[in-house]
C-alpha positions as protocol buffer text, in pm:
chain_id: "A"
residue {
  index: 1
  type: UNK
  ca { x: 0 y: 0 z: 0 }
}
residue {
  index: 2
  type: UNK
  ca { x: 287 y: 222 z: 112 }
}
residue {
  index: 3
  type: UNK
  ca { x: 458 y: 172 z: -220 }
}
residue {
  index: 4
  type: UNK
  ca { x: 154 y: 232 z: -466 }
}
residue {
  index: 5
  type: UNK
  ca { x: 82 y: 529 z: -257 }
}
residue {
  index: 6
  type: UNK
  ca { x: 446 y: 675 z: -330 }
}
residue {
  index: 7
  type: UNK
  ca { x: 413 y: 576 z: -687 }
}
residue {
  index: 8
  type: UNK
  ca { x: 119 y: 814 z: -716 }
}
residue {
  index: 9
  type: UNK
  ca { x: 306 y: 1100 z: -596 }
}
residue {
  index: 10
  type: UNK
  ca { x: 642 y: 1084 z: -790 }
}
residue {
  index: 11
  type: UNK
  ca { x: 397 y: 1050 z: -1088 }
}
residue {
  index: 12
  type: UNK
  ca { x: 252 y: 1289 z: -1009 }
}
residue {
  index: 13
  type: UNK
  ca { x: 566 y: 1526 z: -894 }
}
residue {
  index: 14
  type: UNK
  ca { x: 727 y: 1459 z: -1224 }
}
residue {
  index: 15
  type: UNK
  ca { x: 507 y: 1394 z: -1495 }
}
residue {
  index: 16
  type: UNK
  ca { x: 204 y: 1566 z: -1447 }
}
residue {
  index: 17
  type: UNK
  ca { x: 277 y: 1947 z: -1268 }
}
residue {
  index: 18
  type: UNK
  ca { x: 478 y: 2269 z: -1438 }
}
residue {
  index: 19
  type: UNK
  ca { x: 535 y: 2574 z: -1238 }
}
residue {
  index: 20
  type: UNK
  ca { x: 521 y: 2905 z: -1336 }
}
residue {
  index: 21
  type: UNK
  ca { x: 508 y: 3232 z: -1144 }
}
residue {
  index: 22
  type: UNK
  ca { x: 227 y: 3346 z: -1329 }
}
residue {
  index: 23
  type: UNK
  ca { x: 211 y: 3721 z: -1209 }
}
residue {
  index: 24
  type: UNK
  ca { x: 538 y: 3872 z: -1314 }
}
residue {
  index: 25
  type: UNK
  ca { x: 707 y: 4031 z: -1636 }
}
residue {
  index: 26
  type: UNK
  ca { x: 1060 y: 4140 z: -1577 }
}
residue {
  index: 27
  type: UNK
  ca { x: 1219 y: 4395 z: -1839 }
}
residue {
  index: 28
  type: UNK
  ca { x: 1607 y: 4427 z: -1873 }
}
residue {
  index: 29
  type: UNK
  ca { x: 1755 y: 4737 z: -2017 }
}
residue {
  index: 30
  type: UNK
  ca { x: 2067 y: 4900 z: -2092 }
}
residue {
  index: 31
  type: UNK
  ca { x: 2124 y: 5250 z: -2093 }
}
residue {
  index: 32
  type: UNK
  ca { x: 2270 y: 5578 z: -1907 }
}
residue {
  index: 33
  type: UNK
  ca { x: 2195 y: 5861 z: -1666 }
}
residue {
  index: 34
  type: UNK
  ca { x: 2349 y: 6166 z: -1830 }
}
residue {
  index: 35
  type: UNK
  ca { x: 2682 y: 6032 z: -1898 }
}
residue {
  index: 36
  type: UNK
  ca { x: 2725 y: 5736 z: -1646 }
}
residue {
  index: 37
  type: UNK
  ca { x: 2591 y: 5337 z: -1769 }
}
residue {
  index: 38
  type: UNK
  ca { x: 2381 y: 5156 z: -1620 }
}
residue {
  index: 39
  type: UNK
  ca { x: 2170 y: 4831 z: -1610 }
}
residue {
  index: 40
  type: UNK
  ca { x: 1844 y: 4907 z: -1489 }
}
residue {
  index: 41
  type: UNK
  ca { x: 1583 y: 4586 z: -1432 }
}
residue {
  index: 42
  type: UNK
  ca { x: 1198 y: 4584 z: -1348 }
}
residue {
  index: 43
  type: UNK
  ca { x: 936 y: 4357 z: -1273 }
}
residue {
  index: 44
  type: UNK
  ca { x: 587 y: 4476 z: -1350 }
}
residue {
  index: 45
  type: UNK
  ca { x: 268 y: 4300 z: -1142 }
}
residue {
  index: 46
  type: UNK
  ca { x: -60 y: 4364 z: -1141 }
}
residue {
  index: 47
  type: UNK
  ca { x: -42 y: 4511 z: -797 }
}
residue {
  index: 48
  type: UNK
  ca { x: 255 y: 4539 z: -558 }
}
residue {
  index: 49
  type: UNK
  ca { x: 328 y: 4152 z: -441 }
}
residue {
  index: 50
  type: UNK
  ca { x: -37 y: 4095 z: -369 }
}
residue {
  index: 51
  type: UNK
  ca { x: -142 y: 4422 z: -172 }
}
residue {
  index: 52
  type: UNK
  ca { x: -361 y: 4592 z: -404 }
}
residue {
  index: 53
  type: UNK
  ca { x: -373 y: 4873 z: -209 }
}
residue {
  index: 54
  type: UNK
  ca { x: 32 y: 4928 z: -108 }
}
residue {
  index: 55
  type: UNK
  ca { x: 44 y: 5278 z: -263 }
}
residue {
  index: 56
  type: UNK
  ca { x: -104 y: 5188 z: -594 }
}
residue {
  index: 57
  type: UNK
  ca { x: 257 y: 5064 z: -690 }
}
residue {
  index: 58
  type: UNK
  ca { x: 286 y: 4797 z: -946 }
}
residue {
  index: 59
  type: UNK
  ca { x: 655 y: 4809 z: -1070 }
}
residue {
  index: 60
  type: UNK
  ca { x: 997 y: 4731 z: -810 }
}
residue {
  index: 61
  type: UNK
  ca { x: 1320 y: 4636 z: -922 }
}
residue {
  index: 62
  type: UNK
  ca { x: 1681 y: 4767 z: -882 }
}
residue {
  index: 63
  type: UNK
  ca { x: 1968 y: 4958 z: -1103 }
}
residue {
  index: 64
  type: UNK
  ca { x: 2354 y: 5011 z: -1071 }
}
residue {
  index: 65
  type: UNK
  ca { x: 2571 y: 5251 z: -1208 }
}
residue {
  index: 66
  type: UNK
  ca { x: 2740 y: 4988 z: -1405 }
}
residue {
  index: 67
  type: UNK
  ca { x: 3100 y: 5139 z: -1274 }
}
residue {
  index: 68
  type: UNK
  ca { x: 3035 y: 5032 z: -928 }
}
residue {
  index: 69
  type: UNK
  ca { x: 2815 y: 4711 z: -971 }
}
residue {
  index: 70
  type: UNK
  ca { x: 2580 y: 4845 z: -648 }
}
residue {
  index: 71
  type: UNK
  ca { x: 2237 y: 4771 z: -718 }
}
residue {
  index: 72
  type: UNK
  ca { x: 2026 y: 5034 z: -565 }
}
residue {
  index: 73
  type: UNK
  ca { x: 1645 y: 4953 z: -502 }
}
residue {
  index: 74
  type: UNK
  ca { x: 1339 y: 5130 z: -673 }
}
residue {
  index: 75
  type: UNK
  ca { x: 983 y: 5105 z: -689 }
}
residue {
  index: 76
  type: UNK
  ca { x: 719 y: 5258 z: -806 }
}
residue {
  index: 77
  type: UNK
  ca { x: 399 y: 5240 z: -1083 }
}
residue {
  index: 78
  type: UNK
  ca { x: 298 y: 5247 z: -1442 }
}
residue {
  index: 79
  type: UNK
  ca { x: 15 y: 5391 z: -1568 }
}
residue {
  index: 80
  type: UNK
  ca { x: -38 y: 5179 z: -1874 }
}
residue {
  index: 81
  type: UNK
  ca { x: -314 y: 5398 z: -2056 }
}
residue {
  index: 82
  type: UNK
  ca { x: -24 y: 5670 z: -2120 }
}
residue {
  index: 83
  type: UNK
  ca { x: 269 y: 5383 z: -2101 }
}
residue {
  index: 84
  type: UNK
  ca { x: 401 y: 5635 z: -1816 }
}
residue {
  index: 85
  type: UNK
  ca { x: 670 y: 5540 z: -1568 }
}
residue {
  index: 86
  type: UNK
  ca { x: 737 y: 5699 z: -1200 }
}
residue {
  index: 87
  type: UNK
  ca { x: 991 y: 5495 z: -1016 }
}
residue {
  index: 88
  type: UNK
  ca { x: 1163 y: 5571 z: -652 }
}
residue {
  index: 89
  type: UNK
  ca { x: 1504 y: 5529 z: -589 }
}
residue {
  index: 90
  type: UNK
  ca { x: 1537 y: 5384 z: -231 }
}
residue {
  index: 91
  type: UNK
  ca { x: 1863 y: 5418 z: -40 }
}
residue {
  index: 92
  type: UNK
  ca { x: 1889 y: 5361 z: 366 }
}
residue {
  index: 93
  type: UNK
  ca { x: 1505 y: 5339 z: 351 }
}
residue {
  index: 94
  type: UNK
  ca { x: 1429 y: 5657 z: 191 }
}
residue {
  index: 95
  type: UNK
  ca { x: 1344 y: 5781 z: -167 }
}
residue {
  index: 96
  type: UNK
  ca { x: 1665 y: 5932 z: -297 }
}
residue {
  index: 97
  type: UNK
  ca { x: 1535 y: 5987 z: -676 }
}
residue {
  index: 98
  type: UNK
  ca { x: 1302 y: 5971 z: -941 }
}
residue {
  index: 99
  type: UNK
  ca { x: 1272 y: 5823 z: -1246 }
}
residue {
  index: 100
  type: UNK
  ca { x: 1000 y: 5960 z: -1518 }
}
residue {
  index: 101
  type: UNK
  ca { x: 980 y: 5798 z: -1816 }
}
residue {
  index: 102
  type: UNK
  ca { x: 771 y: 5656 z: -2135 }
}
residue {
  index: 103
  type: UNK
  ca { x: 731 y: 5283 z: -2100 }
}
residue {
  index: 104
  type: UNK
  ca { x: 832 y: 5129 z: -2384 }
}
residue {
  index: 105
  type: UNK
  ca { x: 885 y: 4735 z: -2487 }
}
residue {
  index: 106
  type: UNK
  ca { x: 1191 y: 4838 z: -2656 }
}
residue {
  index: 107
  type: UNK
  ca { x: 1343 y: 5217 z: -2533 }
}
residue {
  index: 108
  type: UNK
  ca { x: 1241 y: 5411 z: -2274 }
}
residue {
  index: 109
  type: UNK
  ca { x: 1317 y: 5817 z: -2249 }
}
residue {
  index: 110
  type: UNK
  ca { x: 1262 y: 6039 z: -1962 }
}
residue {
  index: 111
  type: UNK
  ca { x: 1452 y: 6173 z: -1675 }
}
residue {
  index: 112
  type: UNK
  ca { x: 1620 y: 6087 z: -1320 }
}
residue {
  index: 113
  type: UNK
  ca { x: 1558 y: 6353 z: -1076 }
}
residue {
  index: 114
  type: UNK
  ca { x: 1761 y: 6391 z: -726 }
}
residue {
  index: 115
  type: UNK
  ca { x: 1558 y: 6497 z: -426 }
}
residue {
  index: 116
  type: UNK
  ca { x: 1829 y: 6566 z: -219 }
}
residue {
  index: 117
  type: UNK
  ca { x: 1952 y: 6839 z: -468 }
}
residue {
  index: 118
  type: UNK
  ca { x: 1666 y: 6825 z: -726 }
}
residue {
  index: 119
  type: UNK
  ca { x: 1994 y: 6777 z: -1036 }
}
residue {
  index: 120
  type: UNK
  ca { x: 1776 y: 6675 z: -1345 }
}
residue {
  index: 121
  type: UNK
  ca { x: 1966 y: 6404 z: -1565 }
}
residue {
  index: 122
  type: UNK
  ca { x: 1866 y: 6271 z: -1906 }
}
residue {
  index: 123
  type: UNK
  ca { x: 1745 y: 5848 z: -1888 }
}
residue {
  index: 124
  type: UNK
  ca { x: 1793 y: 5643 z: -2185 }
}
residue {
  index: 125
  type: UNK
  ca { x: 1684 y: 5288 z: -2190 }
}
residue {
  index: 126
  type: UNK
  ca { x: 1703 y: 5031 z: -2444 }
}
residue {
  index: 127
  type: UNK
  ca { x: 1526 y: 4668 z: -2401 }
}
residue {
  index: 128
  type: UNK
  ca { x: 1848 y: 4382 z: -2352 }
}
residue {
  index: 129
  type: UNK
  ca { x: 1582 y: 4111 z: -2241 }
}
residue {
  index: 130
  type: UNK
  ca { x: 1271 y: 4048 z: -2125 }
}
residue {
  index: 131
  type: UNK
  ca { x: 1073 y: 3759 z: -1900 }
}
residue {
  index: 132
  type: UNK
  ca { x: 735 y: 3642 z: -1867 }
}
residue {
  index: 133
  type: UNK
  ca { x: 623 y: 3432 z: -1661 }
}
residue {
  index: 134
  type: UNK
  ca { x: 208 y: 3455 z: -1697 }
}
residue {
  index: 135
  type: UNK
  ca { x: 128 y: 3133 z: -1840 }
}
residue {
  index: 136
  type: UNK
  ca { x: 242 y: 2789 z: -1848 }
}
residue {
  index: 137
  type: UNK
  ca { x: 347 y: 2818 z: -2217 }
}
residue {
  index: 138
  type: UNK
  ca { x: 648 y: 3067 z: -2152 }
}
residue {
  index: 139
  type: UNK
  ca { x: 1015 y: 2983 z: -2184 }
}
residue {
  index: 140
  type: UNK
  ca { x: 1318 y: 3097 z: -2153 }
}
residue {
  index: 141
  type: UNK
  ca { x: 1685 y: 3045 z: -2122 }
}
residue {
  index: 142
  type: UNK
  ca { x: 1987 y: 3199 z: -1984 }
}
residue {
  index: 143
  type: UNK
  ca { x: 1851 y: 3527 z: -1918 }
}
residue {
  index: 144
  type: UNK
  ca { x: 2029 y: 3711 z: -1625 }
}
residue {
  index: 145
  type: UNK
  ca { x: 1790 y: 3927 z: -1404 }
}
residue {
  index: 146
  type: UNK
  ca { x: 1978 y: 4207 z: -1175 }
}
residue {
  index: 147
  type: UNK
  ca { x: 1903 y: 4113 z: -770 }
}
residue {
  index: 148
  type: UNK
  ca { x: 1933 y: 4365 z: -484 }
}
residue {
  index: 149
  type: UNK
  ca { x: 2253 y: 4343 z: -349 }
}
residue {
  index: 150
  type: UNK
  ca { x: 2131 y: 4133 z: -18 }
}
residue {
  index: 151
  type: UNK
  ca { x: 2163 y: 3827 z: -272 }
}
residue {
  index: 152
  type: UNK
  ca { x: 2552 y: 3714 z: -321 }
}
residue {
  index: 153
  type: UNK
  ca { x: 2671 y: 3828 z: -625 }
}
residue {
  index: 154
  type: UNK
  ca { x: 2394 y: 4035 z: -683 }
}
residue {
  index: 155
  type: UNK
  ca { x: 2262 y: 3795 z: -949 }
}
């Protein structure tokens, strides 16, 4: 009995589940601030990890100056009717920046804004790779996804 019952459940462990987030699309892009590189990388949800009502926020995700390899936090919302970005920068558990941008599957334009001094810097963004992981029918391979830097390695 013990034996059929284990039976059913490797079958069913291996040949009959696949897993899929199902709630995510990450976005990586290349790009600069002003003058300086970076890698910037977001994950867009329908609301912000499940609480609908956590400042309206559906975006997070994390950039680096690509000099210094620090990933630095953001989060923030998209309003998809005008493809309109507003990210925070988060540092020491306050916003530090803004980022204001079009949303766009393959560039994205705008600007990164300082509240400590309120500097103004040009954002360019171009699409390196993208993941979706809504349905059991996505794939994908080898694509490297930028961590906050509590993760070793940062990747």
């Amino acid at each position: 009995m013990k034996n059929a019952i284990l039976k059913v459940i490797l079958f069913l462990m291996f040949n009959v589940t696949n897993s899929y987030a199902g709630w995510y699309k990450c976005y990586n892009f290349k790009g600069t601030i002003d003058k300086y590189p970076i890698s910037f990388s977001i994950q867009i949800t329908e609301d912000y990890f499940g609480e609908k009502t956590k400042k309206g926020f559906n975006i997070n995700g994390v950039y680096k100056y690509d000099k210094l390899n620090n990933p630095i936090k953001l989060e923030g919302k998209i309003d998809f009717k005008n493809n309109k970005a507003f990210l925070y920068e988060i540092q020491n558990n306050k916003n530090t920046a803004v980022f204001e941008f079009n949303f766009s599957e393959s560039n994205c334009n705008g600007t990164w804004t300082s509240l400590i001094n309120k500097k103004v810097l040009p954002l360019n963004l171009i699409l390196v790779s993208k993941l979706f992981d809504t349905s059991e029918e996505t794939s994908f391979k080898a694509i490297e996804i930028l961590q906050f830097n509590a993760l070793t390695d940062y990747y």
